[in-house]
């Protein structure tokens, strides 16, 4: 099922998290940079929440968030893959509405983790980038069979 033919129009932010998403977009842009788009901030939070196996309980819908029509095929592949990883059900790959529900929960968990990191002293964007680079290095070691 294509996201554009699904029943959802938004991947929603919880009302209490909207400001956190905005702050993350600004923090990742760095000084003087344009804030990241909602879609990109949502995907960062989703991925971070999934990586740390942190999701929220059901969220109250806010009517704001990422418009589904702005998702491209790579974004949908990520969301569907996470849904499949959670459910281990091949039918999950064709159920975008259920995949979007899981994505919202992991994004909410991820934004909460990132909000805590943003409170720490220092440059959040620099520290976050260093953490990502470290994870990539670890992934390359695993891929190459190094200890």
Short mmCIF file of N, CA, C and O in Angstrom, two decimals, residues 44-103:
data_model
loop_
_atom_site.label_atom_id
_atom_site.label_comp_id
_atom_site.label_asym_id
_atom_site.label_seq_id
_atom_site.Cartn_x
_atom_site.Cartn_y
_atom_site.Cartn_z
N UNK A 44 15.08 11.43 12.38
CA UNK A 44 16.19 11.33 13.33
C UNK A 44 15.68 10.78 14.66
O UNK A 44 16.26 9.85 15.23
N UNK A 45 14.58 11.35 15.16
CA UNK A 45 14.02 10.90 16.43
C UNK A 45 13.56 9.44 16.34
O UNK A 45 13.78 8.65 17.27
N UNK A 46 12.92 9.09 15.24
CA UNK A 46 12.46 7.71 15.02
C UNK A 46 13.64 6.75 15.07
O UNK A 46 13.61 5.74 15.79
N UNK A 47 14.67 7.05 14.33
CA UNK A 47 15.84 6.17 14.26
C UNK A 47 16.53 6.07 15.61
O UNK A 47 16.95 4.99 16.03
N UNK A 48 16.65 7.20 16.30
CA UNK A 48 17.29 7.22 17.62
C UNK A 48 16.49 6.40 18.63
O UNK A 48 17.04 5.62 19.40
N UNK A 49 15.18 6.57 18.61
CA UNK A 49 14.33 5.79 19.49
C UNK A 49 14.42 4.30 19.20
O UNK A 49 14.53 3.48 20.11
N UNK A 50 14.41 3.93 17.93
CA UNK A 50 14.50 2.53 17.56
C UNK A 50 15.86 1.96 17.94
O UNK A 50 15.95 0.87 18.51
N UNK A 51 16.94 2.69 17.67
CA UNK A 51 18.28 2.23 17.99
C UNK A 51 18.42 1.96 19.49
O UNK A 51 19.04 0.99 19.90
N UNK A 52 17.81 2.82 20.30
CA UNK A 52 17.89 2.67 21.74
C UNK A 52 16.72 1.87 22.31
O UNK A 52 16.55 1.81 23.54
N UNK A 53 15.92 1.27 21.43
CA UNK A 53 14.76 0.46 21.83
C UNK A 53 13.89 1.21 22.84
O UNK A 53 13.50 0.68 23.88
N UNK A 54 13.62 2.46 22.50
CA UNK A 54 12.84 3.33 23.39
C UNK A 54 11.65 3.87 22.62
O UNK A 54 11.82 4.62 21.66
N UNK A 55 10.48 3.47 23.05
CA UNK A 55 9.27 4.03 22.45
C UNK A 55 8.34 4.43 23.57
O UNK A 55 8.45 3.96 24.70
N UNK A 56 7.44 5.32 23.24
CA UNK A 56 6.48 5.79 24.23
C UNK A 56 5.26 4.88 24.19
O UNK A 56 5.10 4.06 23.29
N UNK A 57 4.40 5.09 25.17
CA UNK A 57 3.08 4.48 25.10
C UNK A 57 2.27 5.25 24.08
O UNK A 57 2.79 6.17 23.43
N UNK A 58 1.01 4.92 23.93
CA UNK A 58 0.18 5.66 22.96
C UNK A 58 0.25 7.16 23.21
O UNK A 58 0.25 7.61 24.35
N UNK A 59 0.36 7.90 22.11
CA UNK A 59 0.46 9.36 22.24
C UNK A 59 -0.88 10.01 21.93
O UNK A 59 -1.65 9.50 21.12
N UNK A 60 -1.11 11.12 22.58
CA UNK A 60 -2.28 11.93 22.25
C UNK A 60 -1.97 12.63 20.94
O UNK A 60 -0.91 13.22 20.77
N UNK A 61 -2.87 12.57 20.01
CA UNK A 61 -2.68 13.18 18.69
C UNK A 61 -2.79 14.69 18.79
O UNK A 61 -3.64 15.22 19.48
N UNK A 62 -1.90 15.36 18.07
CA UNK A 62 -1.87 16.82 18.14
C UNK A 62 -2.41 17.48 16.87
O UNK A 62 -2.68 18.67 16.87
N UNK A 63 -2.51 16.70 15.80
CA UNK A 63 -2.93 17.31 14.53
C UNK A 63 -1.79 18.02 13.83
O UNK A 63 -2.00 18.69 12.82
N UNK A 64 -0.58 17.88 14.36
CA UNK A 64 0.60 18.46 13.73
C UNK A 64 1.67 17.39 13.61
O UNK A 64 1.67 16.42 14.35
N UNK A 65 2.56 17.60 12.70
CA UNK A 65 3.65 16.65 12.52
C UNK A 65 4.13 16.66 11.10
O UNK A 65 4.20 17.71 10.46
N UNK A 66 4.44 15.49 10.60
CA UNK A 66 4.99 15.32 9.26
C UNK A 66 3.87 14.90 8.32
O UNK A 66 3.19 13.90 8.56
N UNK A 67 3.70 15.65 7.26
CA UNK A 67 2.71 15.26 6.27
C UNK A 67 3.19 14.01 5.54
O UNK A 67 4.31 13.97 5.05
N UNK A 68 2.37 12.99 5.49
CA UNK A 68 2.72 11.72 4.87
C UNK A 68 3.11 11.92 3.40
O UNK A 68 4.02 11.26 2.90
N UNK A 69 2.49 12.85 2.74
CA UNK A 69 2.78 13.08 1.32
C UNK A 69 4.22 13.54 1.09
O UNK A 69 4.74 13.44 -0.02
N UNK A 70 4.91 14.03 2.13
CA UNK A 70 6.30 14.48 1.99
C UNK A 70 7.31 13.34 2.13
O UNK A 70 8.50 13.54 1.91
N UNK A 71 6.85 12.17 2.53
CA UNK A 71 7.75 11.03 2.67
C UNK A 71 8.10 10.48 1.30
O UNK A 71 7.22 10.28 0.45
N UNK A 72 9.40 10.22 1.10
CA UNK A 72 9.78 9.59 -0.16
C UNK A 72 9.94 8.09 0.05
O UNK A 72 9.73 7.59 1.16
N UNK A 73 10.28 7.37 -0.98
CA UNK A 73 10.36 5.90 -0.89
C UNK A 73 11.40 5.44 0.13
O UNK A 73 11.19 4.43 0.80
N UNK A 74 12.52 6.16 0.26
CA UNK A 74 13.53 5.78 1.26
C UNK A 74 12.98 5.95 2.68
O UNK A 74 13.24 5.12 3.55
N UNK A 75 12.25 7.02 2.90
CA UNK A 75 11.63 7.24 4.21
C UNK A 75 10.65 6.13 4.53
O UNK A 75 10.63 5.59 5.64
N UNK A 76 9.82 5.79 3.56
CA UNK A 76 8.84 4.72 3.75
C UNK A 76 9.52 3.37 3.99
O UNK A 76 9.07 2.58 4.82
N UNK A 77 10.64 3.14 3.29
CA UNK A 77 11.37 1.88 3.48
C UNK A 77 11.89 1.79 4.91
O UNK A 77 11.82 0.72 5.54
N UNK A 78 12.40 2.90 5.45
CA UNK A 78 12.88 2.92 6.83
C UNK A 78 11.73 2.62 7.80
O UNK A 78 11.84 1.76 8.68
N UNK A 79 10.62 3.31 7.62
CA UNK A 79 9.47 3.14 8.51
C UNK A 79 8.92 1.71 8.43
O UNK A 79 8.64 1.08 9.46
N UNK A 80 8.81 1.19 7.22
CA UNK A 80 8.30 -0.18 7.06
C UNK A 80 9.29 -1.20 7.64
O UNK A 80 8.87 -2.21 8.21
N UNK A 81 10.57 -0.95 7.47
CA UNK A 81 11.59 -1.87 8.00
C UNK A 81 11.54 -1.93 9.52
O UNK A 81 11.66 -3.01 10.11
N UNK A 82 11.38 -0.77 10.14
CA UNK A 82 11.27 -0.75 11.60
C UNK A 82 10.01 -1.49 12.04
O UNK A 82 10.05 -2.29 12.97
N UNK A 83 8.92 -1.28 11.33
CA UNK A 83 7.69 -1.98 11.66
C UNK A 83 7.89 -3.49 11.53
O UNK A 83 7.48 -4.26 12.41
N UNK A 84 8.54 -3.93 10.47
CA UNK A 84 8.80 -5.35 10.29
C UNK A 84 9.71 -5.89 11.40
O UNK A 84 9.48 -6.97 11.94
N UNK A 85 10.75 -5.12 11.75
CA UNK A 85 11.66 -5.56 12.82
C UNK A 85 10.92 -5.75 14.13
O UNK A 85 11.24 -6.66 14.91
N UNK A 86 9.93 -4.92 14.38
CA UNK A 86 9.17 -5.01 15.63
C UNK A 86 8.17 -6.17 15.59
O UNK A 86 8.03 -6.91 16.55
N UNK A 87 7.48 -6.33 14.46
CA UNK A 87 6.40 -7.32 14.39
C UNK A 87 6.84 -8.69 13.86
O UNK A 87 6.18 -9.68 14.14
N UNK A 88 7.94 -8.71 13.09
CA UNK A 88 8.39 -9.94 12.42
C UNK A 88 7.28 -10.54 11.56
O UNK A 88 7.19 -11.76 11.39
N UNK A 89 6.45 -9.68 10.98
CA UNK A 89 5.31 -10.11 10.18
C UNK A 89 5.47 -9.53 8.78
O UNK A 89 5.50 -8.31 8.61
N UNK A 90 5.57 -10.40 7.77
CA UNK A 90 5.73 -9.92 6.40
C UNK A 90 4.57 -9.04 5.95
O UNK A 90 4.76 -8.13 5.14
N UNK A 91 3.39 -9.29 6.48
CA UNK A 91 2.24 -8.46 6.12
C UNK A 91 2.43 -7.02 6.59
O UNK A 91 1.79 -6.10 6.09
N UNK A 92 3.32 -6.84 7.57
CA UNK A 92 3.59 -5.49 8.08
C UNK A 92 4.13 -4.58 6.98
O UNK A 92 3.94 -3.37 7.03
N UNK A 93 4.80 -5.17 6.00
CA UNK A 93 5.39 -4.37 4.94
C UNK A 93 4.34 -3.71 4.05
O UNK A 93 4.66 -2.78 3.31
N UNK A 94 3.11 -4.17 4.13
CA UNK A 94 2.05 -3.57 3.32
C UNK A 94 1.00 -2.85 4.16
O UNK A 94 -0.05 -2.49 3.64
N UNK A 95 1.28 -2.64 5.42
CA UNK A 95 0.32 -1.98 6.31
C UNK A 95 0.92 -0.66 6.80
O UNK A 95 1.45 -0.58 7.91
N UNK A 96 0.84 0.37 5.96
CA UNK A 96 1.47 1.65 6.29
C UNK A 96 0.85 2.30 7.53
O UNK A 96 1.57 2.89 8.33
N UNK A 97 -0.45 2.19 7.70
CA UNK A 97 -1.06 2.83 8.87
C UNK A 97 -0.49 2.26 10.17
O UNK A 97 -0.17 2.99 11.10
N UNK A 98 -0.33 0.93 10.23
CA UNK A 98 0.26 0.31 11.43
C UNK A 98 1.73 0.69 11.55
O UNK A 98 2.22 0.94 12.66
N UNK A 99 2.43 0.77 10.43
CA UNK A 99 3.85 1.17 10.45
C UNK A 99 3.98 2.60 10.97
O UNK A 99 4.90 2.92 11.73
N UNK A 100 3.05 3.46 10.58
CA UNK A 100 3.10 4.86 11.04
C UNK A 100 2.86 4.94 12.54
O UNK A 100 3.46 5.77 13.22
N UNK A 101 1.98 4.09 13.07
CA UNK A 101 1.74 4.07 14.52
C UNK A 101 3.01 3.72 15.27
O UNK A 101 3.37 4.38 16.25
N UNK A 102 3.71 2.68 14.82
CA UNK A 102 4.98 2.27 15.45
C UNK A 102 6.01 3.39 15.31
O UNK A 102 6.74 3.70 16.26
N UNK A 103 6.06 4.01 14.14
CA UNK A 103 7.03 5.10 13.91
C UNK A 103 6.79 6.25 14.88
O UNK A 103 7.75 6.82 15.43
#
